[in-house]
Amino acid sequence: MARIVMKFGGTSSANTDALRLCAKHVARQLNSGDEVAVVISAPSGMTAELSKKISEVDEKSKHLDETDLILSSGEQINAGLLVIILREMGLKARSWNGWQAGLITDDNHGEARIIEARTGDLCDSLKAGEVAVMTGFQGVTKECRITTLGRGGSDVSAVALATAIQADRCDIYTDVAGVFTADPAIEKNAKLIPELSPEEMLELASSGTKVLHSRSVELAMSEQMPLRVLSTFKAGSGTVIAKGLETHLVSGVTYSRDVSQISLMGLAGGIDSMQQLFSALAKKKINIDLVVQSSTRQTGLSNLVFATSKLDHDRALSVVRSDGLSGLYQNLNSVQEMTKVSVVGLGLRSQSGMLEIFFRALAEANIAMHAVATSELRISALMPEHMIESAVKALHFAYGLDKTST
Ligand code: ADP
Ligand code: ASP
Ligand code: MG
């Protein structure tokens, strides 16, 4: 007998027909003798709709605690519906809100982090043969205020629950057959990757691969929790992500739309100015994703390009325009609607020629990059949003990902 956490995403639970399908998967897992805890998302689109409604009354996002109460309600509806369906099938089941399950978070409303999981009661219910259906995406502060974990956060709830209850595996059911070499919605020739190491998956997720939230992969990696990504709608073994599994020279091409770009031209003062700028941004908790510095023809001056999330764009701008910093550079340019396209793979660190393939593929597709950055496992380029599709396709082809999934 194993203990399995099954997470169903928004598209897998968008309506009652889809929920009935989720219930069938749960019944199958139970029939094989396992204990089953379920983590359920809101029906797809509902969280975004609720968010829109909130902005009608809270334009400046000042009431983040109440926002969380509202945003977390979609998951609650689905948890109740799924439990009713399971009971109507003759199975024992009950719902658990994040707070009932004991998922305690910090008070960073909207992007809360789980700091403790007191899941004793939920484990007792599993041992008694009940299916525990927990709402994803939400937790509670020590002061009993409801929090949410950030968009896409049900994946984080699932892995957190799996580690807290010492599950044998966490299965993420979604609308695609697993993790592919590129987003199958964009690249029809994308191939399913049957096995991935946690390091590869983390790099894919943190550079934009939406199928798993990067924090869920981080947690699974540190807690050595095996993950499986598979389809709710189509039979198949999906993608297994676990320590010691096969690794790939290039795992995939990925993109993130959540990028904005700020360029400072004619920056004086070299490293000292950069230190001043980035420490001011860090003080405001603005995450910087990609930094490229290049020298100019004028001695002592350089140009600096960096990326932030779209959400942080305005705050980042006001920091670099602030009195103490605006004198450090000559011109400022910013674009809020940017994207970052990346190639990810363990082979990028050791194989010469990988960067050349990247530049050649984008040049041949007539894609003008705004900045390029490399790390051990990734090559990323900033580009305007409308170029995503052609860039993903060009890179997918250039690295031979359409031919093989290794
Ligand atoms: P869920 O509602 O189940 O949480 P998401 O919408 O968060 O699902 O994630 C699934 C989506 O991720 C897929 O529909 C797919 O378009 C997208 N996606 C992006 N990149 C990839 C990739 N490399 N492999 C698989 N899916 C991907
Ligand atoms: N419902 C939340 C969202 O849409 C959480 C999730 O689906 O993972 O972001
Ligand atoms: Mg998701």
Short mmCIF file of C-alpha atoms and ligand atoms in Angstrom, two decimals:
data_model
loop_
_atom_site.label_atom_id
_atom_site.label_comp_id
_atom_site.label_asym_id
_atom_site.label_seq_id
_atom_site.Cartn_x
_atom_site.Cartn_y
_atom_site.Cartn_z
CA MET A 1 0.00 0.00 0.00
CA ALA A 2 1.28 3.43 -0.92
CA ARG A 3 0.18 6.89 0.12
CA ILE A 4 -0.40 9.11 -2.92
CA VAL A 5 -1.25 12.79 -3.30
CA MET A 6 -3.23 13.47 -6.49
CA LYS A 7 -3.45 17.10 -7.59
CA PHE A 8 -6.00 18.19 -10.18
CA GLY A 9 -5.51 21.55 -11.89
CA GLY A 10 -8.05 24.08 -13.08
CA THR A 11 -8.64 22.66 -16.54
CA SER A 12 -8.99 19.20 -15.01
CA SER A 13 -11.78 20.48 -12.78
CA ALA A 14 -13.42 23.15 -14.90
CA ASN A 15 -16.90 21.62 -14.74
CA THR A 16 -18.77 18.70 -13.19
CA ASP A 17 -17.96 16.33 -16.09
CA ALA A 18 -14.27 17.01 -15.58
CA LEU A 19 -14.67 16.56 -11.80
CA ARG A 20 -16.31 13.18 -12.41
CA LEU A 21 -13.22 12.18 -14.38
CA CYS A 22 -11.01 13.28 -11.46
CA ALA A 23 -13.19 11.16 -9.16
CA LYS A 24 -12.63 8.14 -11.43
CA HIS A 25 -8.87 8.57 -11.16
CA VAL A 26 -9.22 8.74 -7.37
CA ALA A 27 -11.35 5.58 -7.31
CA ARG A 28 -8.81 3.74 -9.48
CA GLN A 29 -5.99 4.71 -7.16
CA LEU A 30 -7.99 3.62 -4.11
CA ASN A 31 -8.85 0.31 -5.77
CA SER A 32 -5.17 -0.45 -6.10
CA GLY A 33 -5.04 -0.35 -2.32
CA ASP A 34 -3.49 3.06 -1.80
CA GLU A 35 -4.34 5.85 0.62
CA VAL A 36 -5.30 8.95 -1.34
CA ALA A 37 -5.17 12.64 -0.52
CA VAL A 38 -6.38 15.00 -3.23
CA VAL A 39 -5.42 18.62 -3.80
CA ILE A 40 -7.85 20.48 -5.98
CA SER A 41 -7.62 23.82 -7.83
CA ALA A 42 -10.38 26.24 -8.67
CA PRO A 43 -12.20 25.68 -11.97
CA SER A 44 -9.99 27.23 -14.67
CA GLY A 45 -10.64 30.92 -15.14
CA MET A 46 -12.36 31.40 -11.79
CA THR A 47 -9.38 32.82 -9.88
CA ALA A 48 -8.75 35.32 -12.68
CA GLU A 49 -12.42 36.29 -12.69
CA LEU A 50 -12.42 36.79 -8.94
CA SER A 51 -9.29 38.86 -9.23
CA LYS A 52 -11.00 41.12 -11.78
CA LYS A 53 -13.98 41.55 -9.51
CA ILE A 54 -11.73 42.52 -6.61
CA SER A 55 -9.98 45.16 -8.72
CA GLU A 56 -13.37 46.84 -9.26
CA VAL A 57 -13.45 47.71 -5.56
CA ASP A 58 -9.73 47.72 -4.72
CA GLU A 59 -7.97 49.30 -7.66
CA LYS A 60 -4.68 49.82 -5.84
CA SER A 61 -4.56 46.34 -4.26
CA LYS A 62 -4.56 47.70 -0.73
CA HIS A 63 -6.64 45.00 0.92
CA LEU A 64 -4.51 41.95 0.30
CA ASP A 65 -5.86 40.00 3.28
CA GLU A 66 -9.48 40.25 2.10
CA THR A 67 -8.33 39.62 -1.47
CA ASP A 68 -6.95 36.27 -0.31
CA LEU A 69 -10.24 35.35 1.32
CA ILE A 70 -12.04 35.94 -1.97
CA LEU A 71 -9.40 34.40 -4.26
CA SER A 72 -9.30 31.18 -2.25
CA SER A 73 -13.02 30.54 -2.69
CA GLY A 74 -12.79 28.79 -6.09
CA GLU A 75 -10.81 25.93 -4.60
CA GLN A 76 -13.36 25.61 -1.82
CA ILE A 77 -16.22 25.16 -4.29
CA ASN A 78 -14.34 22.45 -6.18
CA ALA A 79 -13.33 20.59 -3.02
CA GLY A 80 -16.95 20.36 -1.91
CA LEU A 81 -18.17 19.30 -5.35
CA LEU A 82 -15.53 16.59 -5.70
CA VAL A 83 -16.30 15.18 -2.25
CA ILE A 84 -20.01 14.98 -3.08
CA ILE A 85 -19.22 13.16 -6.34
CA LEU A 86 -16.92 10.72 -4.51
CA ARG A 87 -19.55 10.04 -1.85
CA GLU A 88 -22.20 9.49 -4.52
CA MET A 89 -19.84 6.86 -5.94
CA GLY A 90 -19.95 5.14 -2.56
CA LEU A 91 -16.53 6.26 -1.37
CA LYS A 92 -15.69 7.80 1.98
CA ALA A 93 -14.42 11.35 1.53
CA ARG A 94 -14.30 14.75 3.21
CA SER A 95 -13.03 18.19 2.31
CA TRP A 96 -10.22 20.05 4.06
CA ASN A 97 -9.63 23.74 3.74
CA GLY A 98 -5.94 24.72 3.89
CA TRP A 99 -6.41 25.84 7.49
CA GLN A 100 -8.29 22.68 8.50
CA ALA A 101 -5.48 20.60 7.02
CA GLY A 102 -2.98 22.63 9.08
CA LEU A 103 -1.06 24.44 6.33
CA ILE A 104 0.36 27.42 8.22
CA THR A 105 1.93 30.20 6.16
CA ASP A 106 3.65 33.52 6.72
CA ASP A 107 1.54 36.66 6.34
CA ASN A 108 2.80 37.65 2.88
CA HIS A 109 -0.72 37.77 1.43
CA GLY A 110 -0.89 36.87 -2.26
CA GLU A 111 2.50 35.12 -2.26
CA ALA A 112 2.52 33.38 1.11
CA ARG A 113 5.01 30.65 1.97
CA ILE A 114 4.15 27.56 3.96
CA ILE A 115 6.10 27.55 7.20
CA GLU A 116 4.53 24.62 8.99
CA ALA A 117 2.20 21.72 8.21
CA ARG A 118 0.20 20.28 11.11
CA THR A 119 -1.45 17.47 9.21
CA GLY A 120 -2.08 14.97 12.03
CA ASP A 121 -5.88 15.05 11.73
CA LEU A 122 -5.76 14.65 7.96
CA CYS A 123 -3.46 11.63 8.33
CA ASP A 124 -5.89 10.05 10.80
CA SER A 125 -8.68 10.44 8.25
CA LEU A 126 -6.53 8.79 5.55
CA LYS A 127 -5.77 5.88 7.87
CA ALA A 128 -9.51 5.49 8.45
CA GLY A 129 -9.92 4.91 4.71
CA GLU A 130 -11.29 8.35 3.87
CA VAL A 131 -10.20 10.31 0.80
CA ALA A 132 -8.98 13.71 2.02
CA VAL A 133 -9.78 16.43 -0.51
CA MET A 134 -7.77 19.56 0.30
CA THR A 135 -8.18 22.97 -1.28
CA GLY A 136 -5.03 23.99 -3.12
CA PHE A 137 -3.57 27.50 -3.25
CA GLN A 138 -4.46 28.49 0.32
CA GLY A 139 -3.18 28.40 3.86
CA VAL A 140 -3.63 30.32 7.06
CA THR A 141 -1.41 32.60 9.13
CA LYS A 142 -0.69 31.94 12.79
CA GLU A 143 -3.26 34.70 13.41
CA CYS A 144 -5.90 32.65 11.55
CA ARG A 145 -6.07 34.84 8.43
CA ILE A 146 -6.47 33.07 5.11
CA THR A 147 -3.57 33.44 2.68
CA THR A 148 -2.94 32.39 -0.92
CA LEU A 149 0.34 31.02 -2.25
CA GLY A 150 0.61 32.88 -5.58
CA ARG A 151 -0.93 32.10 -8.97
CA GLY A 152 -0.54 28.47 -9.88
CA GLY A 153 0.07 27.74 -6.19
CA SER A 154 -1.97 24.53 -5.95
CA ASP A 155 1.12 22.68 -7.15
CA VAL A 156 2.92 24.03 -4.08
CA SER A 157 0.06 22.93 -1.82
CA ALA A 158 0.20 19.44 -3.32
CA VAL A 159 3.92 18.96 -2.77
CA ALA A 160 3.75 20.54 0.71
CA LEU A 161 0.96 18.15 1.68
CA ALA A 162 2.80 15.18 0.15
CA THR A 163 5.93 15.90 2.17
CA ALA A 164 3.99 16.64 5.36
CA ILE A 165 2.07 13.35 5.25
CA GLN A 166 5.14 11.45 4.00
CA ALA A 167 3.42 10.36 0.81
CA ASP A 168 5.23 8.00 -1.52
CA ARG A 169 4.56 10.19 -4.55
CA CYS A 170 2.79 13.32 -5.69
CA ASP A 171 0.89 13.03 -8.98
CA ILE A 172 0.06 16.26 -10.80
CA TYR A 173 -2.90 15.73 -13.15
CA THR A 174 -3.24 18.40 -15.80
CA ASP A 175 -4.51 19.06 -19.33
CA VAL A 176 -1.39 17.82 -21.14
CA ALA A 177 0.24 14.37 -21.13
CA GLY A 178 3.29 15.47 -19.11
CA VAL A 179 6.26 17.78 -19.47
CA PHE A 180 7.17 18.40 -23.11
CA THR A 181 10.28 19.74 -24.84
CA ALA A 182 8.28 22.97 -25.42
CA ASP A 183 4.77 24.18 -24.64
CA PRO A 184 2.61 21.85 -26.78
CA ALA A 185 0.13 24.70 -27.17
CA ILE A 186 2.77 26.53 -29.23
CA GLU A 187 5.01 23.84 -30.70
CA LYS A 188 3.06 20.96 -32.25
CA ASN A 189 6.28 18.91 -32.65
CA ALA A 190 7.08 19.07 -28.93
CA LYS A 191 7.93 15.66 -27.48
CA LEU A 192 6.89 14.22 -24.15
CA ILE A 193 9.86 13.85 -21.79
CA PRO A 194 9.33 10.58 -19.88
CA GLU A 195 11.92 11.26 -17.16
CA LEU A 196 13.52 14.39 -15.78
CA SER A 197 15.87 15.09 -12.92
CA PRO A 198 14.58 17.61 -10.33
CA GLU A 199 17.38 20.04 -11.31
CA GLU A 200 16.23 20.10 -14.93
CA MET A 201 12.59 20.49 -13.97
CA LEU A 202 13.42 23.31 -11.58
CA GLU A 203 15.27 25.18 -14.30
CA LEU A 204 12.38 24.65 -16.74
CA ALA A 205 9.78 25.74 -14.19
CA SER A 206 11.67 28.78 -13.01
CA SER A 207 12.20 29.95 -16.57
CA GLY A 208 8.50 29.80 -17.33
CA THR A 209 7.30 26.22 -17.95
CA LYS A 210 3.87 26.67 -16.52
CA VAL A 211 2.97 23.03 -16.03
CA LEU A 212 4.60 23.05 -12.57
CA HIS A 213 5.04 25.98 -10.18
CA SER A 214 8.77 26.45 -9.56
CA ARG A 215 8.31 26.49 -5.78
CA SER A 216 6.65 23.07 -5.93
CA VAL A 217 9.68 21.68 -7.74
CA GLU A 218 12.04 23.37 -5.29
CA LEU A 219 10.22 21.74 -2.40
CA ALA A 220 10.05 18.33 -4.08
CA MET A 221 13.78 18.57 -4.76
CA SER A 222 14.73 19.48 -1.21
CA GLU A 223 12.39 16.90 0.32
CA GLN A 224 13.20 14.24 -2.30
CA MET A 225 9.51 13.80 -3.13
CA PRO A 226 9.01 11.99 -6.45
CA LEU A 227 6.64 13.84 -8.80
CA ARG A 228 4.69 12.66 -11.79
CA VAL A 229 2.98 14.96 -14.30
CA LEU A 230 0.22 13.29 -16.29
CA SER A 231 -3.01 13.94 -18.11
CA THR A 232 -6.46 13.81 -16.53
CA PHE A 233 -7.98 13.23 -19.96
CA LYS A 234 -5.65 10.77 -21.73
CA ALA A 235 -4.15 7.54 -20.42
CA GLY A 236 -0.36 7.50 -20.24
CA SER A 237 2.49 7.34 -17.78
CA GLY A 238 3.39 11.05 -18.12
CA THR A 239 6.67 12.49 -16.88
CA VAL A 240 8.38 11.22 -13.75
CA ILE A 241 10.61 13.70 -11.92
CA ALA A 242 12.88 12.13 -9.35
CA LYS A 243 16.43 12.00 -8.16
CA GLY A 244 18.77 9.87 -10.21
CA LEU A 245 16.63 9.79 -13.34
CA GLU A 246 17.90 10.29 -16.83
CA THR A 247 19.20 13.74 -17.67
CA HIS A 248 19.34 15.48 -21.03
CA LEU A 249 21.82 17.67 -22.86
CA VAL A 250 18.95 20.01 -23.72
CA SER A 251 15.67 19.39 -21.92
CA GLY A 252 13.50 21.96 -23.58
CA VAL A 253 12.66 25.44 -24.76
CA THR A 254 10.56 27.58 -22.51
CA TYR A 255 9.24 31.11 -22.22
CA SER A 256 7.86 33.53 -19.70
CA ARG A 257 5.47 36.36 -20.48
CA ASP A 258 5.90 37.78 -17.02
CA VAL A 259 8.86 39.97 -17.90
CA SER A 260 9.49 43.68 -18.20
CA GLN A 261 12.72 45.35 -19.19
CA ILE A 262 14.48 48.44 -17.89
CA SER A 263 17.52 49.85 -19.71
CA LEU A 264 19.82 52.50 -18.27
CA MET A 265 22.07 54.13 -20.85
CA GLY A 266 25.26 55.96 -20.05
CA LEU A 267 25.68 54.61 -16.53
CA ALA A 268 28.63 56.20 -14.76
CA GLY A 269 30.56 54.89 -11.80
CA GLY A 270 30.87 51.24 -12.86
CA ILE A 271 30.47 48.61 -10.20
CA ASP A 272 29.74 51.10 -7.39
CA SER A 273 26.68 52.47 -9.24
CA MET A 274 25.45 48.97 -10.01
CA GLN A 275 25.80 48.05 -6.36
CA GLN A 276 23.84 51.17 -5.36
CA LEU A 277 21.08 50.44 -7.87
CA PHE A 278 20.67 46.78 -7.04
CA SER A 279 20.77 47.27 -3.31
CA ALA A 280 18.01 49.93 -3.62
CA LEU A 281 15.94 47.47 -5.69
CA ALA A 282 16.62 44.65 -3.22
CA LYS A 283 15.48 46.84 -0.31
CA LYS A 284 12.10 47.14 -2.05
CA LYS A 285 12.06 43.34 -2.52
CA ILE A 286 12.15 43.66 -6.31
CA ASN A 287 13.54 40.50 -7.90
CA ILE A 288 15.91 41.00 -10.80
CA ASP A 289 15.92 38.22 -13.32
CA LEU A 290 18.51 38.93 -15.96
CA VAL A 291 21.25 41.54 -16.04
CA VAL A 292 23.41 42.53 -18.98
CA GLN A 293 26.01 45.25 -18.82
CA SER A 294 27.90 46.49 -21.86
CA SER A 295 30.50 49.19 -22.26
CA THR A 296 29.91 52.24 -24.44
CA ARG A 297 32.31 54.21 -26.63
CA GLN A 298 32.54 56.87 -23.94
CA THR A 299 35.17 55.93 -21.41
CA GLY A 300 33.76 55.08 -18.01
CA LEU A 301 30.17 54.79 -19.16
CA SER A 302 28.20 51.59 -19.66
CA ASN A 303 24.69 50.50 -20.56
CA LEU A 304 22.73 48.29 -18.22
CA VAL A 305 19.71 46.17 -19.13
CA PHE A 306 17.79 44.20 -16.52
CA ALA A 307 14.47 42.39 -16.28
CA THR A 308 11.85 42.26 -13.55
CA SER A 309 8.41 40.72 -13.38
CA LYS A 310 5.61 42.83 -14.90
CA LEU A 311 4.14 43.30 -11.47
CA ASP A 312 7.36 44.85 -10.18
CA HIS A 313 7.93 47.06 -13.23
CA ASP A 314 6.41 50.29 -11.90
CA ARG A 315 8.03 49.93 -8.50
CA ALA A 316 11.40 49.23 -10.12
CA LEU A 317 11.02 52.32 -12.28
CA SER A 318 10.29 54.55 -9.33
CA VAL A 319 13.36 53.19 -7.53
CA VAL A 320 15.74 53.90 -10.44
CA ARG A 321 14.14 57.32 -10.96
CA SER A 322 14.47 58.24 -7.28
CA ASP A 323 16.60 61.24 -6.32
CA GLY A 324 19.67 59.36 -5.17
CA LEU A 325 19.87 57.18 -8.29
CA SER A 326 18.59 59.18 -11.24
CA GLY A 327 21.88 61.06 -11.53
CA LEU A 328 23.83 57.85 -12.13
CA TYR A 329 22.80 57.44 -15.80
CA GLN A 330 21.99 59.57 -18.85
CA ASN A 331 18.84 57.94 -20.28
CA LEU A 332 16.27 55.47 -19.20
CA ASN A 333 14.12 53.25 -21.36
CA SER A 334 11.54 50.75 -20.19
CA VAL A 335 9.26 48.19 -21.83
CA GLN A 336 6.63 46.51 -19.71
CA GLU A 337 5.48 43.91 -22.24
CA MET A 338 8.53 41.75 -22.79
CA THR A 339 9.13 38.03 -22.83
CA LYS A 340 12.02 35.81 -22.02
CA VAL A 341 12.68 32.74 -24.14
CA SER A 342 15.11 30.18 -22.75
CA VAL A 343 16.78 26.93 -23.64
CA VAL A 344 17.35 24.70 -20.62
CA GLY A 345 19.62 21.70 -20.21
CA LEU A 346 22.41 20.19 -18.18
CA GLY A 347 24.53 20.03 -21.34
CA LEU A 348 24.64 23.78 -21.73
CA ARG A 349 27.37 24.10 -19.14
CA SER A 350 29.86 21.82 -20.79
CA GLN A 351 29.10 21.65 -24.50
CA SER A 352 30.76 24.24 -26.66
CA GLY A 353 28.65 25.45 -29.55
CA MET A 354 25.36 25.59 -27.63
CA LEU A 355 25.39 29.39 -27.59
CA GLU A 356 26.23 29.51 -31.28
CA ILE A 357 23.15 27.38 -32.07
CA PHE A 358 21.05 29.81 -30.03
CA PHE A 359 22.27 32.92 -31.87
CA ARG A 360 22.12 31.28 -35.27
CA ALA A 361 18.58 29.99 -34.81
CA LEU A 362 17.25 33.36 -33.71
CA ALA A 363 19.16 35.25 -36.41
CA GLU A 364 17.80 32.94 -39.12
CA ALA A 365 14.28 33.54 -37.79
CA ASN A 366 14.90 37.31 -37.91
CA ILE A 367 14.39 37.72 -34.20
CA ALA A 368 16.03 40.74 -32.63
CA MET A 369 17.04 40.07 -29.06
CA HIS A 370 17.26 42.84 -26.49
CA ALA A 371 19.58 41.03 -24.12
CA VAL A 372 21.02 37.56 -23.68
CA ALA A 373 22.17 35.92 -20.50
CA THR A 374 23.65 32.50 -19.83
CA SER A 375 23.85 30.46 -16.68
CA GLU A 376 25.04 26.92 -16.03
CA LEU A 377 21.81 25.35 -17.19
CA ARG A 378 20.15 27.99 -19.31
CA ILE A 379 20.51 30.47 -22.17
CA SER A 380 17.85 33.20 -22.09
CA ALA A 381 17.01 36.10 -24.36
CA LEU A 382 14.66 39.03 -23.89
CA MET A 383 12.45 39.85 -26.85
CA PRO A 384 9.14 41.52 -27.66
CA GLU A 385 6.06 39.47 -26.83
CA HIS A 386 4.89 38.85 -30.40
CA MET A 387 8.09 36.94 -31.15
CA ILE A 388 7.54 34.12 -28.65
CA GLU A 389 6.06 31.63 -31.03
CA SER A 390 8.64 31.94 -33.78
CA ALA A 391 11.50 31.96 -31.26
CA VAL A 392 10.26 28.82 -29.49
CA LYS A 393 9.80 27.02 -32.80
CA ALA A 394 13.20 28.11 -34.17
CA LEU A 395 15.07 27.03 -31.04
CA HIS A 396 13.12 23.78 -30.70
CA PHE A 397 14.14 22.84 -34.23
CA ALA A 398 17.72 24.09 -33.96
CA TYR A 399 18.47 21.96 -30.87
CA GLY A 400 16.92 18.90 -32.52
CA LEU A 401 14.18 18.61 -29.92
CA ASP A 402 11.57 17.70 -32.51
CA LYS A 403 13.48 14.52 -33.34
CA THR A 404 14.10 13.01 -29.94
CA SER A 405 13.21 13.73 -26.35
CA THR A 406 16.73 13.23 -25.02
P1 ADP B 1 -3.32 23.25 -14.39
O1 ADP B 1 -4.60 23.96 -14.64
O2 ADP B 1 -3.46 21.76 -14.46
O3 ADP B 1 -2.57 23.71 -13.19
P2 ADP B 1 -1.53 24.81 -16.06
O4 ADP B 1 -2.30 25.62 -17.04
O5 ADP B 1 -0.99 25.49 -14.88
O6 ADP B 1 -2.42 23.55 -15.67
O7 ADP B 1 -0.31 24.07 -16.79
C1 ADP B 1 -0.57 23.26 -17.92
C2 ADP B 1 -0.20 24.03 -19.17
O8 ADP B 1 1.20 24.27 -19.18
C3 ADP B 1 -0.44 23.26 -20.44
O9 ADP B 1 -1.76 23.47 -20.93
C4 ADP B 1 0.64 23.78 -21.39
O10 ADP B 1 0.11 24.61 -22.41
C5 ADP B 1 1.55 24.60 -20.49
N1 ADP B 1 2.96 24.31 -20.73
C6 ADP B 1 3.91 25.24 -20.98
N2 ADP B 1 5.08 24.67 -21.21
C7 ADP B 1 4.91 23.33 -21.13
C8 ADP B 1 5.77 22.20 -21.28
N3 ADP B 1 7.07 22.35 -21.57
N4 ADP B 1 5.23 20.97 -21.13
C9 ADP B 1 3.93 20.81 -20.82
N5 ADP B 1 3.05 21.85 -20.67
C10 ADP B 1 3.54 23.09 -20.81
N1 ASP B 2 -6.57 28.72 -8.72
C1 ASP B 2 -5.23 29.26 -8.56
C2 ASP B 2 -4.79 29.94 -9.83
O1 ASP B 2 -5.53 29.95 -10.82
C3 ASP B 2 -4.26 28.22 -8.12
C4 ASP B 2 -3.97 27.10 -9.11
O2 ASP B 2 -4.78 26.83 -9.99
O3 ASP B 2 -2.91 26.46 -8.96
O4 ASP B 2 -3.74 30.52 -9.84
MG MG B 3 -1.04 25.14 -12.80
#
